[in-house]
PDB file of C-alpha atoms in Angstrom:
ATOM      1  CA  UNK A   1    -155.209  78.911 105.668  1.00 67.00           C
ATOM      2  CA  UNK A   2    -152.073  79.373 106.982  1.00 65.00           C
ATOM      3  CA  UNK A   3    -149.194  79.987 104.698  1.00 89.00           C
ATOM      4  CA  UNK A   4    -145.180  78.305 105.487  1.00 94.00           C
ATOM      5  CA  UNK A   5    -143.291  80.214 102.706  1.00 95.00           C
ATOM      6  CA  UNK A   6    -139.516  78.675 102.074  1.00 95.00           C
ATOM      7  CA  UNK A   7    -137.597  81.391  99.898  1.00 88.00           C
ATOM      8  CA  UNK A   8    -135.467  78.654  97.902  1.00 89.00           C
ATOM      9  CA  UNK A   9    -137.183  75.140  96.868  1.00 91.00           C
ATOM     10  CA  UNK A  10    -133.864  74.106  95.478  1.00 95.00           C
ATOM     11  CA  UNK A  11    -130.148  75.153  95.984  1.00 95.00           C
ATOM     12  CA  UNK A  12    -126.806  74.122  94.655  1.00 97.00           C
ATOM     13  CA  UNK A  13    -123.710  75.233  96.661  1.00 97.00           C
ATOM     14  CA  UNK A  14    -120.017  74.657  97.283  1.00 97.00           C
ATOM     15  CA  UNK A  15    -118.384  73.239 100.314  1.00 97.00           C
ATOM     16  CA  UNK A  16    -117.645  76.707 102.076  1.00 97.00           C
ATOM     17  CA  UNK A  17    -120.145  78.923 101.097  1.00 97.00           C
ATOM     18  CA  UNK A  18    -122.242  80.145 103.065  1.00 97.00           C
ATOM     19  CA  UNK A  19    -125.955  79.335 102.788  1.00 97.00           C
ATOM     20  CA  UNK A  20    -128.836  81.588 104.024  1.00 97.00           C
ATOM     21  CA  UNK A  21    -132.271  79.827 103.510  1.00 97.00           C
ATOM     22  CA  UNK A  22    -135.454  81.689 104.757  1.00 97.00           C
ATOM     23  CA  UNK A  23    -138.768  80.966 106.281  1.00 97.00           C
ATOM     24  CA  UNK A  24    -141.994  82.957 106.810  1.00 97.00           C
ATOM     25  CA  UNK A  25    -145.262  82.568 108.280  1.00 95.00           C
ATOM     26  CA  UNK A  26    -148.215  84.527 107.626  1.00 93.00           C
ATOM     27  CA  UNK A  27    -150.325  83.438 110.577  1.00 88.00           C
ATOM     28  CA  UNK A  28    -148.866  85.173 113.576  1.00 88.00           C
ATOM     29  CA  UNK A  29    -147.483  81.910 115.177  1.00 90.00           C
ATOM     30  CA  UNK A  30    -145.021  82.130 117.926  1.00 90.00           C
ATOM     31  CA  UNK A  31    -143.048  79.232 117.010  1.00 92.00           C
ATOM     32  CA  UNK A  32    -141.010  78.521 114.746  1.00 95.00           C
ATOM     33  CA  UNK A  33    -139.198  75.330 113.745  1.00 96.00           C
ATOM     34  CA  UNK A  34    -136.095  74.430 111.569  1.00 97.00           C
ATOM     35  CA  UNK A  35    -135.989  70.277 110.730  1.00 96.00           C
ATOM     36  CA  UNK A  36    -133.783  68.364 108.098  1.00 96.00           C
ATOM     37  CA  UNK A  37    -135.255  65.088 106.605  1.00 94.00           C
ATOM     38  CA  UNK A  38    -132.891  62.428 105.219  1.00 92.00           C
ATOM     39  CA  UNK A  39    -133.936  58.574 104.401  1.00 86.00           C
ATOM     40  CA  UNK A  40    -134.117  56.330 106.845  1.00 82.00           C
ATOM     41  CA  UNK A  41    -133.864  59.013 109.819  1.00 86.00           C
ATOM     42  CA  UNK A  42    -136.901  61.050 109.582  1.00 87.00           C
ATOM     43  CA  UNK A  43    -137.332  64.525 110.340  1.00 92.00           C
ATOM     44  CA  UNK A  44    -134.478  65.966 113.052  1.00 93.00           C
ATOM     45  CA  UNK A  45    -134.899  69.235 114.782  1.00 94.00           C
ATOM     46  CA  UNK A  46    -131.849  71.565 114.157  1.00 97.00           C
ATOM     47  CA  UNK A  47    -133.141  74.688 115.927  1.00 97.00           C
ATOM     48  CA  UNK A  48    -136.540  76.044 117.409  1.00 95.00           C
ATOM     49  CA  UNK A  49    -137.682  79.650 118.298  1.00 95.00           C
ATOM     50  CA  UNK A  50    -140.491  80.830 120.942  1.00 91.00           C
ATOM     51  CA  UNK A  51    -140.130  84.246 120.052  1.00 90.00           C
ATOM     52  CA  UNK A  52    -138.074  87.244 118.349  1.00 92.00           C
ATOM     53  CA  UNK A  53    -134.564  86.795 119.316  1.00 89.00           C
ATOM     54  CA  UNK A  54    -134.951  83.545 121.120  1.00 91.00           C
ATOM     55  CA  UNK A  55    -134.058  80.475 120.168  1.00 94.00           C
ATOM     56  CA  UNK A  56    -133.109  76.708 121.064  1.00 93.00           C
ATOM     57  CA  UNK A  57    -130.634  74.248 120.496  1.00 95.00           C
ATOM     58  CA  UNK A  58    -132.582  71.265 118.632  1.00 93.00           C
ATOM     59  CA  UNK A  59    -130.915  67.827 118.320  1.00 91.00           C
ATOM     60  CA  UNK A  60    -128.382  68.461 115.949  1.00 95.00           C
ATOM     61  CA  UNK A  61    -127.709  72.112 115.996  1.00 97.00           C
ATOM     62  CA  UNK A  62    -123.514  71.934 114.979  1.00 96.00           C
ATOM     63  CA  UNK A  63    -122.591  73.283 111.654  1.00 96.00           C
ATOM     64  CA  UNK A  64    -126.078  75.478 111.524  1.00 98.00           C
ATOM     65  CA  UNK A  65    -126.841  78.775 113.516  1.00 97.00           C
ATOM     66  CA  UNK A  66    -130.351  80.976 113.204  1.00 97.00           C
ATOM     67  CA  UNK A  67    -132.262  84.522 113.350  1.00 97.00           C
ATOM     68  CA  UNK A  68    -135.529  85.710 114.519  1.00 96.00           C
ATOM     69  CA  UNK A  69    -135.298  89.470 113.809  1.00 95.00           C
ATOM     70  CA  UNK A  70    -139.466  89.357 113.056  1.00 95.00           C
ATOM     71  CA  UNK A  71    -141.562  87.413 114.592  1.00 94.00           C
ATOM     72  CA  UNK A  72    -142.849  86.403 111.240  1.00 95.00           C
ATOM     73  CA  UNK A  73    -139.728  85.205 109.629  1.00 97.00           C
ATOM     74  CA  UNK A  74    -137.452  82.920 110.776  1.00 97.00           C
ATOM     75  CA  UNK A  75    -133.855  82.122 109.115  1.00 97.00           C
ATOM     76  CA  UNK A  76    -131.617  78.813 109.054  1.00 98.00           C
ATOM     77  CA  UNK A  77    -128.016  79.773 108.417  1.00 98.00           C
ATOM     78  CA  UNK A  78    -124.630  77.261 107.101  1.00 97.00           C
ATOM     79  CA  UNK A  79    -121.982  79.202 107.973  1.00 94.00           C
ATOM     80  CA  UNK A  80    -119.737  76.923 105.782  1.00 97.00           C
ATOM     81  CA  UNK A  81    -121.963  74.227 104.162  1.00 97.00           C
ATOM     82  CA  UNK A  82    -120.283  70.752 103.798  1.00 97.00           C
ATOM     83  CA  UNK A  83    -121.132  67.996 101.635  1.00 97.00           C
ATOM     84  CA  UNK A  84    -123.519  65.952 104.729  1.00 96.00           C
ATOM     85  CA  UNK A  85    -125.890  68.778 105.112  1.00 98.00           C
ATOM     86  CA  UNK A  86    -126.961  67.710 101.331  1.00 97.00           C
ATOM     87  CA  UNK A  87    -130.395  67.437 102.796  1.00 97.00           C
ATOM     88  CA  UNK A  88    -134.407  68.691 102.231  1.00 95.00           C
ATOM     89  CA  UNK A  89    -134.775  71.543 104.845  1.00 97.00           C
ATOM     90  CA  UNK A  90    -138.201  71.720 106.594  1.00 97.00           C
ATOM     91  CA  UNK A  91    -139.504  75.316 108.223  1.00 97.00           C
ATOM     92  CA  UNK A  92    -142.733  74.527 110.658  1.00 96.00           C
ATOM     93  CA  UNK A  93    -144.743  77.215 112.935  1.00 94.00           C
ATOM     94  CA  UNK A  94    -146.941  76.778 115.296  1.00 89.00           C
ATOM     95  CA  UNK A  95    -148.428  78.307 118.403  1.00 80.00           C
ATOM     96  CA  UNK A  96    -147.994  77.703 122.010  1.00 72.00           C
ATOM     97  CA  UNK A  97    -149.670  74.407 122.786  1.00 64.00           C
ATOM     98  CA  UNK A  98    -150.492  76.254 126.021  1.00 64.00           C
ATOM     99  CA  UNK A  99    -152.476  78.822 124.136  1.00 61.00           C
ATOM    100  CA  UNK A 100    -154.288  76.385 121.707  1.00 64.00           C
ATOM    101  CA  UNK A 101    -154.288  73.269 123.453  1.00 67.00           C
ATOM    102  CA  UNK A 102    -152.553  71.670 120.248  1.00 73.00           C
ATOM    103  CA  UNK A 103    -149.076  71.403 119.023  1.00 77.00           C
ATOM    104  CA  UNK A 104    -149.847  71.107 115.132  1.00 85.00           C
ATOM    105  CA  UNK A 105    -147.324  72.078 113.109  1.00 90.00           C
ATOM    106  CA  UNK A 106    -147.621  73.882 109.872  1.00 92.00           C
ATOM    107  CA  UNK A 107    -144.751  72.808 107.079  1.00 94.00           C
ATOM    108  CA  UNK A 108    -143.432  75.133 104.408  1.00 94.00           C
ATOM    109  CA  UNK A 109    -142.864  73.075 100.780  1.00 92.00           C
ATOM    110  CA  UNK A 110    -139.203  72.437 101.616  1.00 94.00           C
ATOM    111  CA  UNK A 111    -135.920  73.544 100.663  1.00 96.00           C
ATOM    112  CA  UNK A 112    -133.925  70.795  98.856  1.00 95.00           C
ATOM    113  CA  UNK A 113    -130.044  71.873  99.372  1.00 97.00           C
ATOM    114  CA  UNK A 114    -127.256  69.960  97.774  1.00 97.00           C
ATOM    115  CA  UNK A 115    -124.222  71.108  98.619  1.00 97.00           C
ATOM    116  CA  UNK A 116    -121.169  69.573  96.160  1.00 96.00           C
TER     117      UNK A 116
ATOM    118  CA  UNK B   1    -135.010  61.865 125.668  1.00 82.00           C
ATOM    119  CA  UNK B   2    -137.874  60.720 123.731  1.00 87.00           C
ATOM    120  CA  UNK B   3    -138.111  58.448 121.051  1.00 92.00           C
ATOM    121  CA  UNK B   4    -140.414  57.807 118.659  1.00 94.00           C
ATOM    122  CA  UNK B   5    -140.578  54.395 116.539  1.00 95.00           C
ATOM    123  CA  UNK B   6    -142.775  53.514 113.959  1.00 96.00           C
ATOM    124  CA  UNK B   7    -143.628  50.179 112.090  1.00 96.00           C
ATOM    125  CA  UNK B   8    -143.299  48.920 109.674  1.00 96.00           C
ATOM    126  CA  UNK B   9    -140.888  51.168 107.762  1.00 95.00           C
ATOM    127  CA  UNK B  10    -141.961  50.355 104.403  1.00 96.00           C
ATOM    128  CA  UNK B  11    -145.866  48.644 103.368  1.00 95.00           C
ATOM    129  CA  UNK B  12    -146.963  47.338 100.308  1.00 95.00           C
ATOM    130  CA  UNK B  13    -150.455  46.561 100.099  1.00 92.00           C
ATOM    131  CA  UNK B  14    -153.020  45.296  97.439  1.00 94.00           C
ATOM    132  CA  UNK B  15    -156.040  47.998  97.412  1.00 95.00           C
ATOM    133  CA  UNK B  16    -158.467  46.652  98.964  1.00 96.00           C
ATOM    134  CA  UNK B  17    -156.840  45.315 101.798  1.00 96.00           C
ATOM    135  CA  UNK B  18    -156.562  46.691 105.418  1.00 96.00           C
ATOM    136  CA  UNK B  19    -153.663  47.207 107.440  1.00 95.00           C
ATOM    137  CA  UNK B  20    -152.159  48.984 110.703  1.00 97.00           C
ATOM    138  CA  UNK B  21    -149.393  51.139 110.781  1.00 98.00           C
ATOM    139  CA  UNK B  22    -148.024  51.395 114.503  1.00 98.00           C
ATOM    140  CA  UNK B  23    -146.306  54.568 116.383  1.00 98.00           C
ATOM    141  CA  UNK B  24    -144.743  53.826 119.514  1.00 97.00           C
ATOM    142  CA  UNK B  25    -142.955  56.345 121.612  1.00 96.00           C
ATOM    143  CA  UNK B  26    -140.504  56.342 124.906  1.00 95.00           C
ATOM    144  CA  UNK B  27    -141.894  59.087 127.541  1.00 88.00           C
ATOM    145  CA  UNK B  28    -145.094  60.713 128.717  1.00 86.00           C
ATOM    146  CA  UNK B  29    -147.242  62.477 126.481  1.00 83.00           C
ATOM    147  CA  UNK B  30    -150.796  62.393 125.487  1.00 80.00           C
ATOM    148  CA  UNK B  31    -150.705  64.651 122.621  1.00 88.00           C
ATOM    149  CA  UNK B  32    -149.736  62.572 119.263  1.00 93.00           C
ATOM    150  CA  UNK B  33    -150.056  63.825 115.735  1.00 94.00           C
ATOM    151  CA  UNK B  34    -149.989  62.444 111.838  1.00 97.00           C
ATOM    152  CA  UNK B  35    -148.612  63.391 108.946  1.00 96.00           C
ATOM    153  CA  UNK B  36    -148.458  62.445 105.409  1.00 97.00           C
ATOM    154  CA  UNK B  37    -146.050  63.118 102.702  1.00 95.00           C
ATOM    155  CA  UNK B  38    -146.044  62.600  99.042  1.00 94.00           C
ATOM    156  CA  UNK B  39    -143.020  62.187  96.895  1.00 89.00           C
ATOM    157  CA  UNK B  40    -141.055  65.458  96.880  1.00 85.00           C
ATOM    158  CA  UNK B  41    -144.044  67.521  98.946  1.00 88.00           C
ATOM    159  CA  UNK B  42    -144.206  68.546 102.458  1.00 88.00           C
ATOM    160  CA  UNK B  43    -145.545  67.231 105.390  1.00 93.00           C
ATOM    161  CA  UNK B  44    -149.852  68.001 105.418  1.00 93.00           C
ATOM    162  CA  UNK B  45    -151.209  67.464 108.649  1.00 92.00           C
ATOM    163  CA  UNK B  46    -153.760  64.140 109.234  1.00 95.00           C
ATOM    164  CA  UNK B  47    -154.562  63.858 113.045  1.00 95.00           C
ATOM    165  CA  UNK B  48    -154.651  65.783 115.733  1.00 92.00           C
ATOM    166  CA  UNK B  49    -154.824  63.439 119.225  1.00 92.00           C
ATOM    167  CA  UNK B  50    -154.996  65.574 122.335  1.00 86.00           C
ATOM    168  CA  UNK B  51    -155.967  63.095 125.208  1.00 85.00           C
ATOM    169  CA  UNK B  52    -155.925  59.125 125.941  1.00 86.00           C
ATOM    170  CA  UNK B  53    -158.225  56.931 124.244  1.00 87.00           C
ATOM    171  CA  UNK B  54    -158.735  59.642 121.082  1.00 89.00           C
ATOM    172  CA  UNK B  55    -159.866  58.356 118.133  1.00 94.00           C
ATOM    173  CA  UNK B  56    -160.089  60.543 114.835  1.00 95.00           C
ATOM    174  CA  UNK B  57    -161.050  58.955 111.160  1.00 96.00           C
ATOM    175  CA  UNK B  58    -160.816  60.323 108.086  1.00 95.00           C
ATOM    176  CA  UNK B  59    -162.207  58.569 105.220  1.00 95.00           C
ATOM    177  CA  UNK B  60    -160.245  55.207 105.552  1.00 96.00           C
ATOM    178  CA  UNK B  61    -158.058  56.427 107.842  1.00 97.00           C
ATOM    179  CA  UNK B  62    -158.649  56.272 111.609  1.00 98.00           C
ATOM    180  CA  UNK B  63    -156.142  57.031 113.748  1.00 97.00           C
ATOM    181  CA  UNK B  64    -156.308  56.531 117.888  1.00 96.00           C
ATOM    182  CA  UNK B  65    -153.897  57.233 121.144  1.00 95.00           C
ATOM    183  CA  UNK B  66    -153.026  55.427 124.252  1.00 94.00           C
ATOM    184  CA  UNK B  67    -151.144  56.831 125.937  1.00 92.00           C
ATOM    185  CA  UNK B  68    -150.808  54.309 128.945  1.00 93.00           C
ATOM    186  CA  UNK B  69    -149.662  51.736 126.195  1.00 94.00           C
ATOM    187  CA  UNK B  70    -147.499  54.922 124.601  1.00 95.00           C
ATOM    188  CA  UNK B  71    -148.795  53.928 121.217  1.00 96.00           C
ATOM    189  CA  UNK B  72    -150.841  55.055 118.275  1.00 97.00           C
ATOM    190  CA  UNK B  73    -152.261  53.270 115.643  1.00 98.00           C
ATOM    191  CA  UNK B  74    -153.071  54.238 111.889  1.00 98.00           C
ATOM    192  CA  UNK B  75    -155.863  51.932 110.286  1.00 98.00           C
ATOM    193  CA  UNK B  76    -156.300  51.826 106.337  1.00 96.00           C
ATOM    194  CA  UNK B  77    -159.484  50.843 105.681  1.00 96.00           C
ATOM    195  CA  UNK B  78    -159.719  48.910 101.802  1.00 95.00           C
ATOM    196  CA  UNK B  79    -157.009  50.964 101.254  1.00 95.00           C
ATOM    197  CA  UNK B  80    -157.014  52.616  97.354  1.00 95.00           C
ATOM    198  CA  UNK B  81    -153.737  53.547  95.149  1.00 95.00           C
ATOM    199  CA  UNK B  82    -154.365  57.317  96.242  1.00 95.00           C
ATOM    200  CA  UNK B  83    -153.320  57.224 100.050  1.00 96.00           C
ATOM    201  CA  UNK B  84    -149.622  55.925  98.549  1.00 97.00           C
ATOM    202  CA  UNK B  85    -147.318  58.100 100.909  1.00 97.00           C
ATOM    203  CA  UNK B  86    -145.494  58.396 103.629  1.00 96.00           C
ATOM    204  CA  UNK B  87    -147.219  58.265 106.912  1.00 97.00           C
ATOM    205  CA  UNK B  88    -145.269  60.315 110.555  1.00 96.00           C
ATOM    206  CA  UNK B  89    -146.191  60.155 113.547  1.00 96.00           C
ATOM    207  CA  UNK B  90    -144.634  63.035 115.867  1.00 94.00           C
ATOM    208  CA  UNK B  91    -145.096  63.193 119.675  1.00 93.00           C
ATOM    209  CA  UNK B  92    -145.376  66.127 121.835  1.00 89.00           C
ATOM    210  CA  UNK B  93    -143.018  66.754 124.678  1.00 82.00           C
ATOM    211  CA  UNK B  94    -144.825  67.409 127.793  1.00 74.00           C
ATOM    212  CA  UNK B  95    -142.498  71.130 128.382  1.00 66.00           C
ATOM    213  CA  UNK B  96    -143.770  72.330 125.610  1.00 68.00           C
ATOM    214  CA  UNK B  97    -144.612  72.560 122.086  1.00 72.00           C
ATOM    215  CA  UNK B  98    -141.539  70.825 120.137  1.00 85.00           C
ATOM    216  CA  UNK B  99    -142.100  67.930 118.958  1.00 89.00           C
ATOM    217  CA  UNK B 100    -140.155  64.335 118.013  1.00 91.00           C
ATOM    218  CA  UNK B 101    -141.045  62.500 114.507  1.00 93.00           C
ATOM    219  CA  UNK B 102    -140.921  59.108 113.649  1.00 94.00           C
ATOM    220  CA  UNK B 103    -139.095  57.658 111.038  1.00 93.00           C
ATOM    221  CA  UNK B 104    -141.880  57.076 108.264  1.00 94.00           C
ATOM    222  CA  UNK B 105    -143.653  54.764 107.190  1.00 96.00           C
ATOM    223  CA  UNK B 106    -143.757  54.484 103.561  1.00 96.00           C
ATOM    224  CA  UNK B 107    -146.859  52.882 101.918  1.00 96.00           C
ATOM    225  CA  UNK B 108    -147.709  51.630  98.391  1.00 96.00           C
ATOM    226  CA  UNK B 109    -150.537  50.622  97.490  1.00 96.00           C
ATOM    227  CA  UNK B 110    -150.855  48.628  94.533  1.00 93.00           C
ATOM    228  CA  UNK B 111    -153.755  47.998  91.895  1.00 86.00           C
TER     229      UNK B 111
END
């Protein structure tokens, strides 16, 4: 089965800190994902990797920035969280739909940040 | 820029019953998935629909694409208490593997 490990299920913070929260695969998968999910919006892509030391712009990247160091592991980083990124964090991977013919994603459990 | 809608946003139904949840999206694809998500859990993947005119069922779930129309439909089948989640559909962008969610579609179903 594959295996979407989230270091932190929940986090407290101040508006400032800085907030690291990790992701990692055990499956190999060239893609990896970075989402936030608040009510009434759904899930929103913040950033998206093809491979070690690549990655994308999502749709709302501002206030976030990431690493791919491994291919394996894949980090979302707040360089100074504020109060509306209070939201649950989704990691995904997946690999090429042009290898597979399929797109699936594969979720980690979710990070649940609350920053006061 | 594509966008996904789904509806309804929010189902209550007597068990029992059937019902359709609808996914509607804005652009080209032909590669549509499902998800469901129970309170406080992640997203666990449902359907996988690769091509126009899929159709995939799961116990009393069956899910199918057009993808002239642009639309997917989810069909609960005498729906029980135990499928109460929430229900995304995500669509595929045609460059590649990212992909766009719906909003939800949160289901109760009641005794």
């Amino acid at each position: 089965d594959v295996k979407v490990t989230q270091s932190s299920r929940y986090l407290v913070k101040r508006t400032g800190e800085k907030v690291f929260l990790e992701c990692v695969q055990d499956m190999d998968h060239e893609n990896m994902f970075w989402y936030r999910q608040d009510p009434g919006l759904g899930l929103r892509l913040i950033y998206f990797s093809y491979d070690v030391k690549m990655k994308e712009k999502g749709d709302i990247p501002e206030g976030y920035s990431v690493s791919r160091e491994k291919k394996e592991r894949f980090s979302l980083i707040l360089e100074s969280a504020s109060t509306n990124q209070t939201s649950m964090y989704l990691c995904a991977s997946s690999f090429p739909s042009a290898y597979v013919n399929t797109g699936e994603l594969f979720f980690g459990e979710g990070s649940r940040l609350t920053v006061l | 820029e594509l966008k996904v809608e789904q509806n309804p946003l929010f189902l209550s139904m007597q068990e029992g019953k059937n019902y359709t949840i609808y996914c509607n999206y804005s652009t080209t694809s032909d590669r549509l998935y499902w998800y469901r998500q129970d309170p406080g859990k992640s997203l666990e993947s449902l359907f996988v629909l690769l091509s126009n005119g899929a159709v995939k069922q799961e116990g009393r779930l069956m899910a199918s694409l057009d993808t002239k129309a642009r639309l997917s439909t989810l069909h609960i089948t005498a729906a029980v208490h135990d499928l109460s989640a929430t229900y995304f559909c995500a669509v595929e962008e045609t460059s590649g593997s990212r992909l766009t969610f719906g909003e939800g579609t949160q289901l109760t179903v009641n005794p």
